[in-house]
Structure formats: structure tokens, C-alpha cells
Amino acid sequence: MNQEFPSYPPPPGFEEISIWKKTLNSRSFVIGAVLTLLILIGGGTSVFWTPNAIDLLDVSRRLKPTSSEFWFGTDQYGRDIFSMLMVGARTSIIVALIAVGIGMLIGVPLGLLAAAQKGFPEELVMRTNDLIFAFPSLLSAVLITSIFGPGAINAVIAIGIFNIPVFARVARGGALSLSGREFLLAARLSGKSPLLITVEHVLPNIANLLIVQATIQLSLAILSEAGLSYLGLGTQPPMASWGRMLYEAQTMVAFAPQLVLYPGFAIIFSVLGFNLLGDGLRDLLDPKMRRKVA
């Protein structure tokens, strides 16, 4: 015989917050999403269209002011700055996505392994993480690209290696925080293997932590790629890069400061956008979907 329980209204002063309302109320998420979307649109559009070719050098039109033909003017080589910013956005996004993807694909399984297997496996993973963290990310990237040569591929590998211990620590910490939960104890009592428990129960419950961390690491990867390109160890000409644009414009600051301002603001807005997006996602992915209304 099924027993029916009466339903009671929510306590006074509380109301259910829909995900859409919560999204619109999150100023960090909205601003971050807008900035990130602009960067993604600019980089994605550059795949099939730019106002002008970035590899077309014409000294006769060097340092042209803003016009209908050159929206942000031209640089000292006669190249369209707006087109180079678009291609630079594409370069930064591709490098950041691949580098963070490498960190997640390798770091998350290592972190989950360290949380599930105590003893030597955990010590090996965590001490290796400590060794990688002993070197600053940009310094490690400079070391790797100096050994294997400059280029976007080596920059991706260098940035991706530093992301591995970051995601390993986040995954391990999230998994350990769930270790005493009842649903995990029930899964163990039902005879499920540790691997199956990790895949079916642990990983879905720490996905929000990984997503938020990924957005933060994307901003750091963009900054690292710009730094490597500025040092001549990242993206190489004729492919455009924001860091490379800063390097080429540093001798023109007194004559044409806009050559530095445009790529500089592009880096600032992209890093700010991903950071704000991460802060907003951290609030939106909070499992508590109720809040007290004043």
C-alpha cells in the first residue's frame, strides 16, 4: 500500500530561483560572457574573413589612421591592425583551448587516481605535482620552448604541461571531499569497482569544480601565450599574435602608442572575460538553488 505524504509550501521568506533568473542576476557571469563571446566571435570570424590580409606588407600605407578601410589603422609595416587582432584572438583561443584540454585529459585522471589509491600512487602523483609547481609557469614554458624551439605547437605543450598538476590537485581535492558521502558508501557496499564509482559518482559531482577551474586556466593560458610570443618563443610570423604585436610595436610607442594599446587591451579584456566568467559559473553551479529573499 503506497502511503501519500502531504506537500507543504516552502517556508516564508524563501523562493525557488530559476537558472535563467540567477544567470541574469550574476553580473560577473554576464560581463564575462559578453567579453568572452566578443573574443570568440572575432577569432572565429577570422577563420574565413578579415577586413584585410595580415600578410600583405605595404610601407606606403604605414601608420594610417582609423578609416572605413582600416578600422583601427595600420602598423609600421602597413598591415591592418583590426585584422591582426582578429587573427590574434584565434591564435590565443586555439592555443589556450588545446593547452587546457591537455591539462584536463591528463591531470583529472591523475588526481582521481591519487584520491582513490592511497600510498605510493598518491605520493608519486602529488610529489610530481610539487616538482612542476616549483617552477613558475612562464619560466617553465620558456625553458621548454628554448630547448625544443619556438613555435605555437611547443608553446601549447609547455602551457599544457603546467596545467596538468593544476587539474590534478582540483580533481583530487574534490574527490576527497566526497569520500565520506552516503551515496559513495552505498556504491561500495553494492559491489561496484573503484573505477566504476569514480566514473559514475565522483566525476559528475566534481564537474562544476573542473569547469570553473578550466575557465580560469584559459585566461592564464592566453596570458602565457602572449608572453611567449612577446619573447619570440611562441607564435611565429606570418601568423598574428597579440604578444608578437606588442613586441613589434615596442619601438613605436612614442610615435604610435595605439600599436601597443590595441593588443594590450585585447589581452586584458580576454583575461578579464574568462576570469569573470569563471566567477559567475562558480556561483551558478552552486548546488543550492534556493536563497533567502530579504
mmCIF file with all atom_site columns, N, CA and C in Angstrom, residues 213-248:
data_model
loop_
_atom_site.group_PDB
_atom_site.id
_atom_site.type_symbol
_atom_site.label_atom_id
_atom_site.label_alt_id
_atom_site.label_comp_id
_atom_site.label_asym_id
_atom_site.label_entity_id
_atom_site.label_seq_id
_atom_site.pdbx_PDB_ins_code
_atom_site.Cartn_x
_atom_site.Cartn_y
_atom_site.Cartn_z
_atom_site.occupancy
_atom_site.B_iso_or_equiv
_atom_site.pdbx_formal_charge
_atom_site.auth_seq_id
_atom_site.auth_comp_id
_atom_site.auth_asym_id
_atom_site.auth_atom_id
_atom_site.pdbx_PDB_model_num
ATOM 1   N N  . GLN A 1 213 ? 37.494 25.840 -12.907 1.00 0.00 ? 213 GLN A N  1
ATOM 2   C CA . GLN A 1 213 ? 38.949 25.896 -12.987 1.00 0.00 ? 213 GLN A CA 1
ATOM 3   C C  . GLN A 1 213 ? 39.416 26.008 -14.432 1.00 0.00 ? 213 GLN A C  1
ATOM 4   N N  . ALA A 1 214 ? 38.696 25.373 -15.355 1.00 0.00 ? 214 ALA A N  1
ATOM 5   C CA . ALA A 1 214 ? 39.073 25.434 -16.768 1.00 0.00 ? 214 ALA A CA 1
ATOM 6   C C  . ALA A 1 214 ? 38.970 26.858 -17.304 1.00 0.00 ? 214 ALA A C  1
ATOM 7   N N  . THR A 1 215 ? 37.934 27.589 -16.915 1.00 0.00 ? 215 THR A N  1
ATOM 8   C CA . THR A 1 215 ? 37.804 28.967 -17.391 1.00 0.00 ? 215 THR A CA 1
ATOM 9   C C  . THR A 1 215 ? 38.943 29.839 -16.858 1.00 0.00 ? 215 THR A C  1
ATOM 10  N N  . ILE A 1 216 ? 39.331 29.608 -15.611 1.00 0.00 ? 216 ILE A N  1
ATOM 11  C CA . ILE A 1 216 ? 40.441 30.378 -15.045 1.00 0.00 ? 216 ILE A CA 1
ATOM 12  C C  . ILE A 1 216 ? 41.741 30.028 -15.754 1.00 0.00 ? 216 ILE A C  1
ATOM 13  N N  . GLN A 1 217 ? 41.959 28.752 -16.030 1.00 0.00 ? 217 GLN A N  1
ATOM 14  C CA . GLN A 1 217 ? 43.187 28.334 -16.701 1.00 0.00 ? 217 GLN A CA 1
ATOM 15  C C  . GLN A 1 217 ? 43.230 28.826 -18.147 1.00 0.00 ? 217 GLN A C  1
ATOM 16  N N  . LEU A 1 218 ? 42.069 29.002 -18.766 1.00 0.00 ? 218 LEU A N  1
ATOM 17  C CA . LEU A 1 218 ? 42.042 29.560 -20.117 1.00 0.00 ? 218 LEU A CA 1
ATOM 18  C C  . LEU A 1 218 ? 42.603 30.972 -20.135 1.00 0.00 ? 218 LEU A C  1
ATOM 19  N N  . SER A 1 219 ? 42.232 31.772 -19.134 1.00 0.00 ? 219 SER A N  1
ATOM 20  C CA . SER A 1 219 ? 42.770 33.139 -19.072 1.00 0.00 ? 219 SER A CA 1
ATOM 21  C C  . SER A 1 219 ? 44.273 33.120 -18.846 1.00 0.00 ? 219 SER A C  1
ATOM 22  N N  . LEU A 1 220 ? 44.748 32.227 -17.989 1.00 0.00 ? 220 LEU A N  1
ATOM 23  C CA . LEU A 1 220 ? 46.182 32.136 -17.742 1.00 0.00 ? 220 LEU A CA 1
ATOM 24  C C  . LEU A 1 220 ? 46.931 31.623 -18.964 1.00 0.00 ? 220 LEU A C  1
ATOM 25  N N  . ALA A 1 221 ? 46.300 30.722 -19.728 1.00 0.00 ? 221 ALA A N  1
ATOM 26  C CA . ALA A 1 221 ? 46.932 30.211 -20.937 1.00 0.00 ? 221 ALA A CA 1
ATOM 27  C C  . ALA A 1 221 ? 47.053 31.299 -21.998 1.00 0.00 ? 221 ALA A C  1
ATOM 28  N N  . ILE A 1 222 ? 46.025 32.135 -22.119 1.00 0.00 ? 222 ILE A N  1
ATOM 29  C CA . ILE A 1 222 ? 46.103 33.259 -23.060 1.00 0.00 ? 222 ILE A CA 1
ATOM 30  C C  . ILE A 1 222 ? 47.235 34.199 -22.670 1.00 0.00 ? 222 ILE A C  1
ATOM 31  N N  . LEU A 1 223 ? 47.363 34.465 -21.379 1.00 0.00 ? 223 LEU A N  1
ATOM 32  C CA . LEU A 1 223 ? 48.430 35.336 -20.901 1.00 0.00 ? 223 LEU A CA 1
ATOM 33  C C  . LEU A 1 223 ? 49.801 34.707 -21.140 1.00 0.00 ? 223 LEU A C  1
ATOM 34  N N  . SER A 1 224 ? 49.924 33.411 -20.929 1.00 0.00 ? 224 SER A N  1
ATOM 35  C CA . SER A 1 224 ? 51.201 32.736 -21.159 1.00 0.00 ? 224 SER A CA 1
ATOM 36  C C  . SER A 1 224 ? 51.570 32.723 -22.635 1.00 0.00 ? 224 SER A C  1
ATOM 37  N N  . GLU A 1 225 ? 50.576 32.492 -23.502 1.00 0.00 ? 225 GLU A N  1
ATOM 38  C CA . GLU A 1 225 ? 50.851 32.501 -24.941 1.00 0.00 ? 225 GLU A CA 1
ATOM 39  C C  . GLU A 1 225 ? 51.316 33.878 -25.396 1.00 0.00 ? 225 GLU A C  1
ATOM 40  N N  . ALA A 1 226 ? 50.691 34.928 -24.872 1.00 0.00 ? 226 ALA A N  1
ATOM 41  C CA . ALA A 1 226 ? 51.105 36.285 -25.223 1.00 0.00 ? 226 ALA A CA 1
ATOM 42  C C  . ALA A 1 226 ? 52.520 36.561 -24.738 1.00 0.00 ? 226 ALA A C  1
ATOM 43  N N  . GLY A 1 227 ? 52.849 36.074 -23.536 1.00 0.00 ? 227 GLY A N  1
ATOM 44  C CA . GLY A 1 227 ? 54.191 36.270 -23.014 1.00 0.00 ? 227 GLY A CA 1
ATOM 45  C C  . GLY A 1 227 ? 55.242 35.551 -23.833 1.00 0.00 ? 227 GLY A C  1
ATOM 46  N N  . LEU A 1 228 ? 54.960 34.318 -24.225 1.00 0.00 ? 228 LEU A N  1
ATOM 47  C CA . LEU A 1 228 ? 55.912 33.556 -25.046 1.00 0.00 ? 228 LEU A CA 1
ATOM 48  C C  . LEU A 1 228 ? 56.078 34.195 -26.415 1.00 0.00 ? 228 LEU A C  1
ATOM 49  N N  . SER A 1 229 ? 54.983 34.652 -27.009 1.00 0.00 ? 229 SER A N  1
ATOM 50  C CA . SER A 1 229 ? 55.081 35.295 -28.320 1.00 0.00 ? 229 SER A CA 1
ATOM 51  C C  . SER A 1 229 ? 55.841 36.612 -28.226 1.00 0.00 ? 229 SER A C  1
ATOM 52  N N  . TYR A 1 230 ? 55.669 37.324 -27.125 1.00 0.00 ? 230 TYR A N  1
ATOM 53  C CA . TYR A 1 230 ? 56.411 38.568 -26.934 1.00 0.00 ? 230 TYR A CA 1
ATOM 54  C C  . TYR A 1 230 ? 57.917 38.300 -26.863 1.00 0.00 ? 230 TYR A C  1
ATOM 55  N N  . LEU A 1 231 ? 58.285 37.181 -26.263 1.00 0.00 ? 231 LEU A N  1
ATOM 56  C CA . LEU A 1 231 ? 59.697 36.813 -26.156 1.00 0.00 ? 231 LEU A CA 1
ATOM 57  C C  . LEU A 1 231 ? 60.233 36.153 -27.424 1.00 0.00 ? 231 LEU A C  1
ATOM 58  N N  . GLY A 1 232 ? 59.357 35.954 -28.413 1.00 0.00 ? 232 GLY A N  1
ATOM 59  C CA . GLY A 1 232 ? 59.784 35.322 -29.653 1.00 0.00 ? 232 GLY A CA 1
ATOM 60  C C  . GLY A 1 232 ? 59.803 33.813 -29.608 1.00 0.00 ? 232 GLY A C  1
ATOM 61  N N  . LEU A 1 233 ? 59.203 33.204 -28.565 1.00 0.00 ? 233 LEU A N  1
ATOM 62  C CA . LEU A 1 233 ? 59.207 31.753 -28.404 1.00 0.00 ? 233 LEU A CA 1
ATOM 63  C C  . LEU A 1 233 ? 57.857 31.118 -28.695 1.00 0.00 ? 233 LEU A C  1
ATOM 64  N N  . GLY A 1 234 ? 56.863 31.929 -28.985 1.00 0.00 ? 234 GLY A N  1
ATOM 65  C CA . GLY A 1 234 ? 55.528 31.405 -29.241 1.00 0.00 ? 234 GLY A CA 1
ATOM 66  C C  . GLY A 1 234 ? 55.188 31.404 -30.716 1.00 0.00 ? 234 GLY A C  1
ATOM 67  N N  . THR A 1 235 ? 54.022 31.952 -31.039 1.00 0.00 ? 235 THR A N  1
ATOM 68  C CA . THR A 1 235 ? 53.563 32.003 -32.422 1.00 0.00 ? 235 THR A CA 1
ATOM 69  C C  . THR A 1 235 ? 54.531 32.807 -33.277 1.00 0.00 ? 235 THR A C  1
ATOM 70  N N  . GLN A 1 236 ? 54.869 32.261 -34.429 1.00 0.00 ? 236 GLN A N  1
ATOM 71  C CA . GLN A 1 236 ? 55.843 32.882 -35.312 1.00 0.00 ? 236 GLN A CA 1
ATOM 72  C C  . GLN A 1 236 ? 55.165 33.538 -36.509 1.00 0.00 ? 236 GLN A C  1
ATOM 73  N N  . PRO A 1 237 ? 55.785 34.608 -37.058 1.00 0.00 ? 237 PRO A N  1
ATOM 74  C CA . PRO A 1 237 ? 55.241 35.233 -38.275 1.00 0.00 ? 237 PRO A CA 1
ATOM 75  C C  . PRO A 1 237 ? 55.213 34.220 -39.418 1.00 0.00 ? 237 PRO A C  1
ATOM 76  N N  . PRO A 1 238 ? 54.272 34.348 -40.382 1.00 0.00 ? 238 PRO A N  1
ATOM 77  C CA . PRO A 1 238 ? 53.355 35.490 -40.552 1.00 0.00 ? 238 PRO A CA 1
ATOM 78  C C  . PRO A 1 238 ? 52.068 35.395 -39.740 1.00 0.00 ? 238 PRO A C  1
ATOM 79  N N  . MET A 1 239 ? 51.899 34.347 -38.930 1.00 0.00 ? 239 MET A N  1
ATOM 80  C CA . MET A 1 239 ? 50.696 34.238 -38.113 1.00 0.00 ? 239 MET A CA 1
ATOM 81  C C  . MET A 1 239 ? 50.701 35.326 -37.039 1.00 0.00 ? 239 MET A C  1
ATOM 82  N N  . ALA A 1 240 ? 49.568 35.986 -36.860 1.00 0.00 ? 240 ALA A N  1
ATOM 83  C CA . ALA A 1 240 ? 49.484 37.091 -35.914 1.00 0.00 ? 240 ALA A CA 1
ATOM 84  C C  . ALA A 1 240 ? 49.277 36.571 -34.497 1.00 0.00 ? 240 ALA A C  1
ATOM 85  N N  . SER A 1 241 ? 49.814 37.312 -33.556 1.00 0.00 ? 241 SER A N  1
ATOM 86  C CA . SER A 1 241 ? 49.652 37.014 -32.136 1.00 0.00 ? 241 SER A CA 1
ATOM 87  C C  . SER A 1 241 ? 49.674 38.326 -31.377 1.00 0.00 ? 241 SER A C  1
ATOM 88  N N  . TRP A 1 242 ? 48.857 38.432 -30.333 1.00 0.00 ? 242 TRP A N  1
ATOM 89  C CA . TRP A 1 242 ? 48.826 39.662 -29.555 1.00 0.00 ? 242 TRP A CA 1
ATOM 90  C C  . TRP A 1 242 ? 50.178 39.956 -28.921 1.00 0.00 ? 242 TRP A C  1
ATOM 91  N N  . GLY A 1 243 ? 50.837 38.942 -28.396 1.00 0.00 ? 243 GLY A N  1
ATOM 92  C CA . GLY A 1 243 ? 52.145 39.148 -27.807 1.00 0.00 ? 243 GLY A CA 1
ATOM 93  C C  . GLY A 1 243 ? 53.177 39.579 -28.828 1.00 0.00 ? 243 GLY A C  1
ATOM 94  N N  . ARG A 1 244 ? 53.101 39.001 -30.020 1.00 0.00 ? 244 ARG A N  1
ATOM 95  C CA . ARG A 1 244 ? 54.018 39.400 -31.089 1.00 0.00 ? 244 ARG A CA 1
ATOM 96  C C  . ARG A 1 244 ? 53.759 40.837 -31.528 1.00 0.00 ? 244 ARG A C  1
ATOM 97  N N  . MET A 1 245 ? 52.501 41.234 -31.551 1.00 0.00 ? 245 MET A N  1
ATOM 98  C CA . MET A 1 245 ? 52.176 42.622 -31.895 1.00 0.00 ? 245 MET A CA 1
ATOM 99  C C  . MET A 1 245 ? 52.764 43.590 -30.879 1.00 0.00 ? 245 MET A C  1
ATOM 100 N N  . LEU A 1 246 ? 52.735 43.232 -29.604 1.00 0.00 ? 246 LEU A N  1
ATOM 101 C CA . LEU A 1 246 ? 53.345 44.079 -28.578 1.00 0.00 ? 246 LEU A CA 1
ATOM 102 C C  . LEU A 1 246 ? 54.848 44.188 -28.768 1.00 0.00 ? 246 LEU A C  1
ATOM 103 N N  . TYR A 1 247 ? 55.468 43.061 -29.100 1.00 0.00 ? 247 TYR A N  1
ATOM 104 C CA . TYR A 1 247 ? 56.917 43.071 -29.310 1.00 0.00 ? 247 TYR A CA 1
ATOM 105 C C  . TYR A 1 247 ? 57.299 43.967 -30.491 1.00 0.00 ? 247 TYR A C  1
ATOM 106 N N  . GLU A 1 248 ? 56.579 43.856 -31.585 1.00 0.00 ? 248 GLU A N  1
ATOM 107 C CA . GLU A 1 248 ? 56.907 44.641 -32.775 1.00 0.00 ? 248 GLU A CA 1
ATOM 108 C C  . GLU A 1 248 ? 56.601 46.121 -32.592 1.00 0.00 ? 248 GLU A C  1
#
